[in-house]
Short mmCIF file of C-alpha atoms in Angstrom, two decimals:
data_model
loop_
_atom_site.label_atom_id
_atom_site.label_comp_id
_atom_site.label_asym_id
_atom_site.label_seq_id
_atom_site.Cartn_x
_atom_site.Cartn_y
_atom_site.Cartn_z
CA UNK A 22 79.10 156.59 -138.33
CA UNK A 23 75.48 156.42 -139.28
CA UNK A 24 73.70 154.14 -141.67
CA UNK A 25 71.34 155.02 -144.46
CA UNK A 26 68.95 152.11 -144.57
CA UNK A 27 66.92 151.60 -147.74
CA UNK A 28 63.21 151.23 -146.93
CA UNK A 29 61.44 151.10 -150.27
CA UNK A 30 61.79 151.95 -153.97
CA UNK A 31 58.86 153.61 -155.72
CA UNK A 32 59.03 152.98 -159.47
CA UNK A 33 56.16 154.45 -161.44
CA UNK A 34 57.50 157.52 -163.19
CA UNK A 35 58.74 157.14 -166.73
CA UNK A 36 62.12 158.76 -167.22
CA UNK A 37 63.94 161.23 -165.03
CA UNK A 38 62.37 162.18 -161.70
CA UNK A 39 63.28 165.74 -160.83
CA UNK A 40 61.82 166.52 -157.45
CA UNK A 41 60.25 165.13 -154.27
CA UNK A 42 58.17 167.08 -151.71
CA UNK A 43 56.79 165.87 -148.39
CA UNK A 44 53.34 166.98 -147.29
CA UNK A 45 53.67 169.22 -144.20
CA UNK A 46 52.03 166.49 -142.10
CA UNK A 47 54.70 164.07 -143.31
CA UNK A 48 52.18 161.41 -144.37
CA UNK A 49 52.29 161.94 -148.15
CA UNK A 50 54.99 162.50 -150.74
CA UNK A 51 54.55 164.30 -154.06
CA UNK A 52 56.98 163.60 -156.92
CA UNK A 53 57.35 164.96 -160.46
CA UNK A 54 59.48 164.63 -163.55
CA UNK A 55 60.08 164.29 -167.23
CA UNK A 56 56.83 162.33 -167.79
CA UNK A 57 54.83 165.54 -167.07
CA UNK A 58 52.94 163.91 -164.20
CA UNK A 59 52.76 164.48 -160.48
CA UNK A 60 52.35 161.41 -158.32
CA UNK A 61 51.22 161.44 -154.72
CA UNK A 62 52.30 158.57 -152.51
CA UNK A 63 51.02 157.61 -149.07
CA UNK A 64 51.42 154.76 -146.65
CA UNK A 65 49.05 151.83 -146.69
CA UNK A 66 49.94 149.54 -143.85
CA UNK A 67 53.69 149.20 -144.04
CA UNK A 68 54.08 150.07 -147.71
CA UNK A 69 54.11 153.39 -149.53
CA UNK A 70 51.78 153.25 -152.53
CA UNK A 71 50.88 155.59 -155.38
CA UNK A 72 47.49 157.08 -154.49
CA UNK A 73 47.04 159.81 -157.08
CA UNK A 74 48.40 160.76 -160.51
CA UNK A 75 47.92 164.31 -161.72
CA UNK A 76 48.20 164.62 -165.47
CA UNK A 77 47.31 167.25 -168.09
CA UNK A 78 48.46 170.17 -165.95
CA UNK A 79 51.61 170.79 -167.97
CA UNK A 80 52.81 170.35 -171.53
CA UNK A 81 56.48 169.84 -170.67
CA UNK A 82 58.67 168.46 -167.85
CA UNK A 83 57.52 169.25 -164.32
CA UNK A 84 60.66 170.44 -162.59
CA UNK A 85 59.53 171.18 -159.05
CA UNK A 86 56.58 170.92 -156.68
CA UNK A 87 55.72 172.50 -153.33
CA UNK A 88 52.96 171.93 -150.76
CA UNK A 89 51.37 174.93 -149.08
CA UNK A 90 52.02 175.02 -145.31
CA UNK A 91 48.32 174.21 -144.65
CA UNK A 92 48.73 171.13 -146.83
CA UNK A 93 45.65 171.89 -148.96
CA UNK A 94 47.44 173.17 -152.06
CA UNK A 95 50.17 171.82 -154.26
CA UNK A 96 52.05 174.06 -156.71
CA UNK A 97 53.99 172.70 -159.70
CA UNK A 98 56.61 174.45 -161.85
CA UNK A 99 57.17 173.37 -165.43
CA UNK A 100 59.45 173.84 -168.42
CA UNK A 101 56.24 174.92 -170.23
CA UNK A 102 56.72 178.34 -168.51
CA UNK A 103 53.68 177.97 -166.24
CA UNK A 104 52.95 177.19 -162.62
CA UNK A 105 49.87 175.15 -161.75
CA UNK A 106 48.03 175.22 -158.43
CA UNK A 107 46.24 172.04 -157.43
CA UNK A 108 43.74 171.62 -154.63
CA UNK A 109 41.38 169.03 -153.29
CA UNK A 110 38.32 171.19 -152.62
CA UNK A 111 36.12 169.01 -154.80
CA UNK A 112 37.32 165.90 -153.03
CA UNK A 113 39.83 165.05 -155.74
CA UNK A 114 42.93 166.94 -156.75
CA UNK A 115 42.18 169.43 -159.50
CA UNK A 116 44.12 172.21 -161.14
CA UNK A 117 42.45 175.38 -159.86
CA UNK A 118 44.79 178.03 -161.24
CA UNK A 119 47.57 178.43 -163.79
CA UNK A 120 50.10 181.21 -163.25
CA UNK A 121 51.56 182.64 -166.41
CA UNK A 122 54.17 185.34 -166.76
CA UNK A 123 57.59 183.74 -166.95
CA UNK A 124 59.11 183.86 -170.42
CA UNK A 125 60.46 180.31 -170.38
CA UNK A 126 61.14 177.30 -168.11
CA UNK A 127 59.99 177.70 -164.52
CA UNK A 128 62.52 175.84 -162.41
CA UNK A 129 61.30 176.09 -158.86
CA UNK A 130 58.26 177.00 -156.80
CA UNK A 131 57.91 177.54 -153.04
CA UNK A 132 55.22 178.69 -150.59
CA UNK A 133 56.19 181.01 -147.76
CA UNK A 134 55.71 179.85 -144.17
CA UNK A 135 52.60 182.02 -143.80
CA UNK A 136 51.08 180.53 -146.95
CA UNK A 137 50.23 184.03 -148.22
CA UNK A 138 53.08 184.22 -150.71
CA UNK A 139 54.31 181.99 -153.49
CA UNK A 140 57.69 182.43 -155.17
CA UNK A 141 58.73 181.12 -158.60
CA UNK A 142 61.94 181.39 -160.64
CA UNK A 143 62.94 180.75 -164.22
CA UNK A 144 65.59 180.57 -166.92
CA UNK A 145 64.36 184.07 -167.80
CA UNK A 146 66.61 185.17 -164.84
CA UNK A 147 63.71 186.49 -162.78
CA UNK A 148 62.15 185.60 -159.44
CA UNK A 149 58.44 186.33 -159.08
CA UNK A 150 56.55 186.80 -155.82
CA UNK A 151 52.83 186.05 -156.02
CA UNK A 152 50.31 187.11 -153.39
CA UNK A 153 47.65 184.57 -152.62
CA UNK A 154 44.32 186.38 -152.60
CA UNK A 155 40.83 184.99 -151.96
CA UNK A 156 39.11 182.64 -154.40
CA UNK A 157 42.21 181.06 -155.91
CA UNK A 158 43.45 184.40 -157.25
CA UNK A 159 47.18 184.96 -157.44
CA UNK A 160 48.53 188.46 -157.98
CA UNK A 161 52.07 189.22 -158.97
CA UNK A 162 53.55 191.31 -156.16
CA UNK A 163 57.07 191.60 -157.54
CA UNK A 164 59.34 190.63 -160.40
CA UNK A 165 62.91 190.52 -159.15
CA UNK A 166 65.61 190.82 -161.79
CA UNK A 167 68.63 190.70 -159.52
CA UNK A 168 70.31 187.63 -161.02
CA UNK A 169 72.28 187.82 -164.27
CA UNK A 170 71.53 184.21 -165.32
CA UNK A 171 68.97 181.40 -164.84
CA UNK A 172 67.57 181.11 -161.35
CA UNK A 173 67.69 177.43 -160.41
CA UNK A 174 65.99 177.24 -157.04
CA UNK A 175 64.23 179.33 -154.44
CA UNK A 176 63.44 178.65 -150.81
CA UNK A 177 61.74 180.60 -148.03
CA UNK A 178 63.07 181.22 -144.54
CA UNK A 179 61.34 178.84 -142.10
CA UNK A 180 59.79 181.60 -139.95
CA UNK A 181 59.68 184.98 -141.70
CA UNK A 182 59.00 186.24 -145.23
CA UNK A 183 62.60 186.14 -146.40
CA UNK A 184 63.40 184.46 -149.73
CA UNK A 185 66.68 182.94 -150.91
CA UNK A 186 67.47 182.14 -154.56
CA UNK A 187 70.25 180.07 -156.17
CA UNK A 188 71.49 180.80 -159.69
CA UNK A 189 73.53 179.76 -162.71
CA UNK A 190 75.35 183.08 -162.13
CA UNK A 191 77.15 181.30 -159.21
CA UNK A 192 75.49 183.46 -156.53
CA UNK A 193 72.73 183.20 -153.96
CA UNK A 194 70.56 186.22 -153.26
CA UNK A 195 68.34 187.08 -150.29
CA UNK A 196 65.16 189.12 -150.77
CA UNK A 197 62.66 190.73 -148.43
CA UNK A 198 59.85 193.25 -148.57
CA UNK A 199 60.86 196.80 -147.75
CA UNK A 200 58.32 197.81 -145.07
CA UNK A 201 58.51 201.50 -146.06
CA UNK A 202 57.10 201.05 -149.59
CA UNK A 203 56.17 197.34 -149.89
CA UNK A 204 58.74 196.86 -152.63
CA UNK A 205 60.69 193.61 -152.65
CA UNK A 206 64.43 194.20 -152.56
CA UNK A 207 67.61 192.16 -152.71
CA UNK A 208 69.32 192.61 -149.35
CA UNK A 209 72.30 190.30 -149.77
CA UNK A 210 74.33 188.55 -152.47
CA UNK A 211 76.24 185.47 -151.36
CA UNK A 212 79.29 185.01 -153.60
CA UNK A 213 81.78 182.23 -153.07
CA UNK A 214 80.69 179.27 -155.20
CA UNK A 215 82.70 178.88 -158.40
CA UNK A 216 79.92 177.50 -160.57
CA UNK A 217 76.11 177.16 -160.74
CA UNK A 218 74.40 177.03 -157.35
CA UNK A 219 71.77 174.31 -157.76
CA UNK A 220 69.94 174.32 -154.46
CA UNK A 221 69.77 175.65 -150.93
CA UNK A 222 68.19 174.86 -147.57
CA UNK A 223 67.77 176.80 -144.32
CA UNK A 224 68.38 175.18 -140.94
CA UNK A 225 65.50 175.12 -138.45
CA UNK A 226 66.35 178.55 -137.00
CA UNK A 227 66.71 180.24 -140.38
CA UNK A 228 70.00 181.75 -139.21
CA UNK A 229 72.03 179.40 -141.35
CA UNK A 230 71.73 178.46 -144.99
CA UNK A 231 73.35 175.50 -146.77
CA UNK A 232 74.01 175.76 -150.52
CA UNK A 233 75.25 173.20 -153.06
CA UNK A 234 76.87 173.69 -156.42
CA UNK A 235 78.28 172.44 -159.68
CA UNK A 236 81.68 173.30 -158.13
CA UNK A 237 81.22 170.03 -156.14
CA UNK A 238 81.11 171.82 -152.78
CA UNK A 239 78.56 172.56 -150.10
CA UNK A 240 78.77 175.86 -148.25
CA UNK A 241 77.27 176.90 -144.93
CA UNK A 242 76.35 180.56 -144.52
CA UNK A 243 75.44 182.39 -141.33
CA UNK A 244 73.33 185.46 -140.87
CA UNK A 245 74.92 188.26 -138.85
CA UNK A 246 72.43 190.89 -137.69
CA UNK A 247 73.41 194.57 -137.38
CA UNK A 248 75.47 195.21 -134.20
CA UNK A 249 76.28 191.51 -133.87
CA UNK A 250 78.61 190.63 -131.00
CA UNK A 251 81.11 189.02 -133.41
CA UNK A 252 81.77 192.40 -135.04
CA UNK A 253 80.87 191.26 -138.57
CA UNK A 254 80.16 194.44 -140.57
CA UNK A 255 76.66 195.00 -141.96
CA UNK A 256 75.35 197.68 -144.31
CA UNK A 257 72.11 199.70 -144.47
CA UNK A 258 70.79 198.07 -141.32
CA UNK A 259 70.46 194.71 -143.10
CA UNK A 260 71.91 191.42 -141.93
CA UNK A 261 74.98 190.20 -143.72
CA UNK A 262 75.50 186.56 -144.73
CA UNK A 263 78.96 185.10 -144.40
CA UNK A 264 80.30 181.76 -145.59
CA UNK A 265 81.43 180.01 -142.41
CA UNK A 266 82.22 176.55 -143.78
CA UNK A 267 82.99 174.88 -147.13
CA UNK A 268 82.64 171.12 -147.52
CA UNK A 269 84.95 170.13 -150.37
CA UNK A 270 86.57 166.87 -151.33
CA UNK A 271 83.47 164.77 -150.62
CA UNK A 272 81.39 165.10 -153.79
CA UNK A 273 82.89 164.00 -157.11
CA UNK A 274 80.25 165.49 -159.46
CA UNK A 275 77.67 168.33 -159.39
CA UNK A 276 75.66 168.53 -156.16
CA UNK A 277 72.05 168.94 -157.30
CA UNK A 278 70.14 169.25 -154.05
CA UNK A 279 70.49 169.71 -150.33
CA UNK A 280 68.11 169.29 -147.40
CA UNK A 281 68.76 170.44 -143.84
CA UNK A 282 66.63 168.44 -141.41
CA UNK A 283 64.71 170.59 -138.93
CA UNK A 284 64.29 167.65 -136.54
CA UNK A 285 67.79 166.16 -136.38
CA UNK A 286 69.98 168.94 -137.91
CA UNK A 287 71.47 166.43 -140.38
CA UNK A 288 72.26 167.68 -143.89
CA UNK A 289 71.56 165.36 -146.85
CA UNK A 290 72.94 165.99 -150.36
CA UNK A 291 71.96 164.63 -153.79
CA UNK A 292 74.91 164.26 -156.13
CA UNK A 293 75.62 163.56 -159.80
CA UNK A 294 77.89 160.68 -158.70
CA UNK A 295 74.71 158.73 -157.75
CA UNK A 296 75.38 159.02 -154.01
CA UNK A 297 73.37 160.49 -151.14
CA UNK A 298 75.63 161.83 -148.42
CA UNK A 299 74.73 162.84 -144.85
CA UNK A 300 76.68 165.47 -142.93
CA UNK A 301 76.39 166.64 -139.37
CA UNK A 302 78.00 169.46 -137.41
CA UNK A 303 80.68 168.23 -135.03
CA UNK A 304 79.86 168.52 -131.36
CA UNK A 305 81.42 171.54 -129.71
CA UNK A 306 82.40 173.13 -133.05
CA UNK A 307 82.82 176.92 -133.17
CA UNK A 308 79.47 178.52 -134.16
CA UNK A 309 81.33 181.07 -136.31
CA UNK A 310 83.64 178.52 -137.97
CA UNK A 311 81.83 175.20 -137.61
CA UNK A 312 83.12 171.86 -138.80
CA UNK A 313 80.92 169.19 -140.33
CA UNK A 314 81.61 165.50 -140.82
CA UNK A 315 80.37 163.03 -143.38
CA UNK A 316 78.50 160.54 -141.23
CA UNK A 317 77.08 157.91 -143.57
CA UNK A 318 79.11 155.24 -145.21
CA UNK A 319 79.23 155.92 -148.94
CA UNK A 320 77.30 153.37 -150.90
CA UNK A 321 75.56 153.44 -154.26
CA UNK A 322 72.21 155.15 -153.61
CA UNK A 323 70.77 155.23 -157.15
CA UNK A 324 72.00 153.92 -160.51
CA UNK A 325 72.16 157.45 -161.98
CA UNK A 326 72.37 161.10 -160.82
CA UNK A 327 70.42 161.87 -157.64
CA UNK A 328 68.33 164.97 -158.35
CA UNK A 329 66.49 165.72 -155.13
CA UNK A 330 66.56 164.79 -151.44
CA UNK A 331 64.10 165.84 -148.72
CA UNK A 332 63.88 165.02 -145.02
CA UNK A 333 60.40 164.18 -143.76
CA UNK A 334 59.13 167.09 -141.62
CA UNK A 335 57.62 164.82 -138.93
CA UNK A 336 59.52 161.52 -138.84
CA UNK A 337 63.16 161.93 -137.79
CA UNK A 338 65.57 160.19 -140.16
CA UNK A 339 63.04 159.51 -142.93
CA UNK A 340 64.49 160.72 -146.24
CA UNK A 341 63.09 160.68 -149.79
CA UNK A 342 65.26 160.86 -152.92
CA UNK A 343 64.74 160.70 -156.67
CA UNK A 344 66.99 160.16 -159.65
CA UNK A 345 67.56 160.16 -163.40
CA UNK A 346 67.13 156.36 -163.08
CA UNK A 347 63.37 156.96 -162.74
CA UNK A 348 63.16 155.77 -159.14
CA UNK A 349 62.09 157.38 -155.93
CA UNK A 350 63.67 155.86 -152.85
CA UNK A 351 62.79 156.10 -149.18
CA UNK A 352 65.53 155.80 -146.60
CA UNK A 353 65.82 155.67 -142.84
CA UNK A 354 68.91 157.34 -141.47
CA UNK A 355 70.11 155.77 -138.23
CA UNK A 356 72.77 157.65 -136.34
CA UNK B 7 42.17 167.38 -165.46
CA UNK B 8 42.95 164.63 -163.05
CA UNK B 9 43.00 160.95 -162.52
CA UNK B 10 43.07 159.26 -159.19
CA UNK B 11 44.23 155.74 -158.81
CA UNK B 12 43.50 153.93 -155.62
CA UNK B 13 45.54 150.84 -155.54
CA UNK B 14 44.50 148.03 -153.33
CA UNK B 15 47.61 146.01 -153.76
CA UNK B 16 51.12 147.09 -153.25
CA UNK B 17 52.85 147.49 -156.57
CA UNK B 18 55.89 149.00 -155.10
CA UNK B 19 58.34 146.16 -155.49
CA UNK B 20 59.02 146.51 -159.16
CA UNK B 21 61.33 144.43 -161.28
CA UNK B 22 64.90 145.62 -161.00
CA UNK B 23 66.26 148.15 -163.46
CA UNK B 24 68.11 146.84 -166.49
CA UNK B 25 71.56 146.14 -165.17
CA UNK B 26 74.42 147.73 -167.04
CA UNK B 27 77.26 145.43 -168.01
CA UNK B 28 80.76 146.25 -166.88
CA UNK B 29 83.09 147.45 -169.60
CA UNK B 30 86.77 148.08 -170.01
CA UNK B 31 87.71 151.77 -170.43
CA UNK B 32 89.46 151.28 -173.78
CA UNK B 33 86.50 149.41 -175.27
CA UNK B 34 84.09 152.08 -174.05
CA UNK B 35 86.31 154.74 -175.57
CA UNK B 36 86.19 153.03 -178.96
CA UNK B 37 82.43 152.58 -178.81
CA UNK B 38 81.92 156.23 -177.90
CA UNK B 39 84.20 157.52 -180.63
CA UNK B 40 82.42 155.24 -183.10
CA UNK B 41 79.16 157.01 -182.30
CA UNK B 42 80.37 160.63 -182.33
CA UNK B 43 82.52 160.45 -185.47
CA UNK B 44 79.46 160.02 -187.69
CA UNK B 45 77.48 162.96 -186.27
CA UNK B 46 76.74 165.36 -189.11
CA UNK B 47 77.68 169.00 -188.97
CA UNK B 48 74.51 171.12 -188.59
CA UNK B 49 75.42 173.24 -191.65
CA UNK B 50 77.79 171.28 -193.84
CA UNK B 51 77.31 167.94 -195.58
CA UNK B 52 80.30 166.50 -193.69
CA UNK B 53 80.62 164.52 -190.48
CA UNK B 54 82.29 165.93 -187.37
CA UNK B 55 85.22 163.57 -187.97
CA UNK B 56 85.69 164.77 -191.57
CA UNK B 57 85.75 168.36 -190.34
CA UNK B 58 88.20 167.41 -187.54
CA UNK B 59 85.74 168.77 -184.98
CA UNK B 60 86.05 165.44 -183.15
CA UNK B 61 89.08 163.17 -183.09
CA UNK B 62 90.00 159.94 -181.43
CA UNK B 63 92.35 161.34 -178.80
CA UNK B 64 89.68 163.86 -177.79
CA UNK B 65 87.84 161.03 -176.04
CA UNK B 66 89.09 159.94 -172.64
CA UNK B 67 87.58 157.40 -170.29
CA UNK B 68 88.64 156.89 -166.71
CA UNK B 69 87.27 154.65 -164.04
CA UNK B 70 86.45 156.33 -160.77
CA UNK B 71 86.96 153.37 -158.47
CA UNK B 72 85.43 154.78 -155.29
CA UNK B 73 82.11 155.52 -156.95
CA UNK B 74 82.43 152.71 -159.51
CA UNK B 75 81.69 155.12 -162.36
CA UNK B 76 83.02 155.39 -165.90
CA UNK B 77 83.76 159.06 -166.47
CA UNK B 78 83.93 160.08 -170.13
CA UNK B 79 85.53 163.35 -171.19
CA UNK B 80 85.06 164.54 -174.74
CA UNK B 81 86.93 167.45 -176.25
CA UNK B 82 85.87 168.97 -179.55
CA UNK B 83 87.27 171.72 -181.69
CA UNK B 84 84.83 174.06 -183.48
CA UNK B 85 85.88 174.85 -187.05
CA UNK B 86 86.20 178.56 -186.30
CA UNK B 87 86.55 180.37 -182.95
CA UNK B 88 83.28 182.24 -183.44
CA UNK B 89 81.32 179.20 -184.59
CA UNK B 90 77.72 179.94 -183.73
CA UNK B 91 76.84 176.25 -183.75
CA UNK B 92 79.30 175.10 -181.08
CA UNK B 93 76.53 174.76 -178.49
CA UNK B 94 74.43 172.73 -180.91
CA UNK B 95 77.37 170.42 -181.66
CA UNK B 96 77.87 169.84 -177.92
CA UNK B 97 74.17 169.11 -177.59
CA UNK B 98 74.30 166.59 -180.46
CA UNK B 99 77.26 164.76 -178.93
CA UNK B 100 75.53 164.48 -175.54
CA UNK B 101 72.15 163.41 -176.89
CA UNK B 102 73.56 160.84 -179.28
CA UNK B 103 75.64 159.19 -176.59
CA UNK B 104 72.76 159.22 -174.08
CA UNK B 105 70.51 157.56 -176.62
CA UNK B 106 72.86 154.99 -178.11
CA UNK B 107 75.61 153.79 -175.75
CA UNK B 108 74.42 150.68 -173.91
CA UNK B 109 76.73 151.26 -170.94
CA UNK B 110 76.45 153.52 -167.95
CA UNK B 111 78.81 156.47 -167.82
CA UNK B 112 79.13 160.08 -166.72
CA UNK B 113 79.81 162.55 -169.50
CA UNK B 114 81.68 165.85 -169.54
CA UNK B 115 82.05 167.74 -172.82
CA UNK B 116 84.51 170.55 -173.39
CA UNK B 117 85.64 172.73 -176.23
CA UNK B 118 89.37 172.38 -177.00
CA UNK B 119 91.19 175.00 -174.98
CA UNK B 120 91.40 178.18 -177.02
CA UNK B 121 89.03 176.72 -179.62
CA UNK B 122 86.23 179.22 -179.15
CA UNK B 123 85.81 182.86 -178.15
CA UNK B 124 83.12 181.96 -175.60
CA UNK B 125 84.39 178.55 -174.57
CA UNK B 126 83.64 178.93 -170.84
CA UNK B 127 80.04 179.93 -171.40
CA UNK B 128 79.49 177.14 -173.89
CA UNK B 129 81.18 174.53 -171.69
CA UNK B 130 78.92 175.52 -168.81
CA UNK B 131 75.80 175.35 -170.93
CA UNK B 132 76.47 171.98 -172.59
CA UNK B 133 77.20 170.36 -169.23
CA UNK B 134 74.07 171.66 -167.49
CA UNK B 135 71.63 168.76 -167.73
CA UNK B 136 68.61 170.89 -166.88
CA UNK B 137 69.29 173.22 -169.79
CA UNK B 138 69.90 170.23 -172.07
CA UNK B 139 66.63 168.61 -170.99
CA UNK B 140 64.71 171.83 -171.59
CA UNK B 141 66.37 172.36 -174.98
CA UNK B 142 65.32 168.90 -176.10
CA UNK B 143 61.70 169.76 -175.32
CA UNK B 144 61.88 172.53 -177.88
CA UNK B 145 60.45 170.82 -181.00
CA UNK B 146 62.55 172.77 -183.51
CA UNK B 147 65.81 172.20 -181.71
CA UNK B 148 64.95 168.54 -181.15
CA UNK B 149 64.38 168.10 -184.88
CA UNK B 150 67.72 169.67 -185.78
CA UNK B 151 69.57 167.48 -183.25
CA UNK B 152 67.82 164.35 -184.50
CA UNK B 153 68.83 165.10 -188.08
CA UNK B 154 72.45 165.57 -187.08
CA UNK B 155 72.70 162.39 -185.02
CA UNK B 156 70.73 160.10 -187.32
CA UNK B 157 72.76 157.15 -188.62
CA UNK B 158 72.59 156.65 -192.37
#
């Protein structure tokens, strides 16, 4: 068994905190929520303190935030239907661009690994891909209308320009650019969850994807390339994604977020029963039918729903979470 | 557009959250029903109780011991199976309870089985907290909900 040790509670936001995002260097944390602000936290000595507050960028709840891989830009997605891009070129964080186009609430935003692409998704059922041009210009490269309901979350593959989206229509879809005509296409639909898929996270290789849902389960999917040795069928020369594991019976309410650590391979989940859970693949488990075990002792993590969890990209075991209780908490996971 | 705060002193150890008192399931059930029975119908001059949209045995409370949570389940019955305001009624029930009940609980709201032509869609929508949160940021909708849940 492992232990999730509480390090510090950061209480500054007013109301529900929706999302946390670590800076790629791991030394700063951005958070956002119902109070329409973004706060940036960094370590001073032993304590994490609130260094910056970004206000006036949005008129409604800020649902999600994402740092660019270079760490110089921060993107925020809001219920006001816009996405704001913040940078520090002037020495202080300023909003340098506002992306408009979605018809209603933008629910998630994510930069690709290369930093050249930005993806957004909305209750309007669409996923947009934006190309980052020179001089803070963002051009819409694609509007993807593959989902039949709200798109809750999007995430990029850790190495290549492959995008995954999670939806209220109970599915996950995978998109990539068709090299023949530069059109973005949906290459796979992952159907198995029985209710809204709230979030998703790739492992460090990008060959596996973990998804979490209102159906109170977590699922692990594996990519099978054409002509794979396991004999899993593929179509049109595209990889197929197969559900290779379902974790059920652990969560007692909706699972709102999931984070797969690229340093330790641990999976953390944020659940509507106020608990953060940590899972790890069992040693020697079959790569095509793996088994995972719950490895932290269940204890009350927050006093209300946990909305987001993220592993620090540089410090193994360091986890950030946020909740409807208005708190952000930092944890150290000791195996 | 921005405001930077550089804090010299750590302000990170903040006073603890208001602690929620423990409550017996039956008492919580009575308190909850007391709040929802007086919600006004969005169209009619009557309350949800008068229209039999909500009723006492539609409220259940169970204690989930492992997680130490009070889980509240509310069932309501729209007046007609094509009631266009069923979603709004669900929204009113959720918002009123979130704003008024001084105890901590988890809430699930469902339409009485067979009570509405689109019951599955509506059940999904009124239990999606992100959709609820976004709806309450719509000024017109917020106003309608506030009128329905206002205590006379």
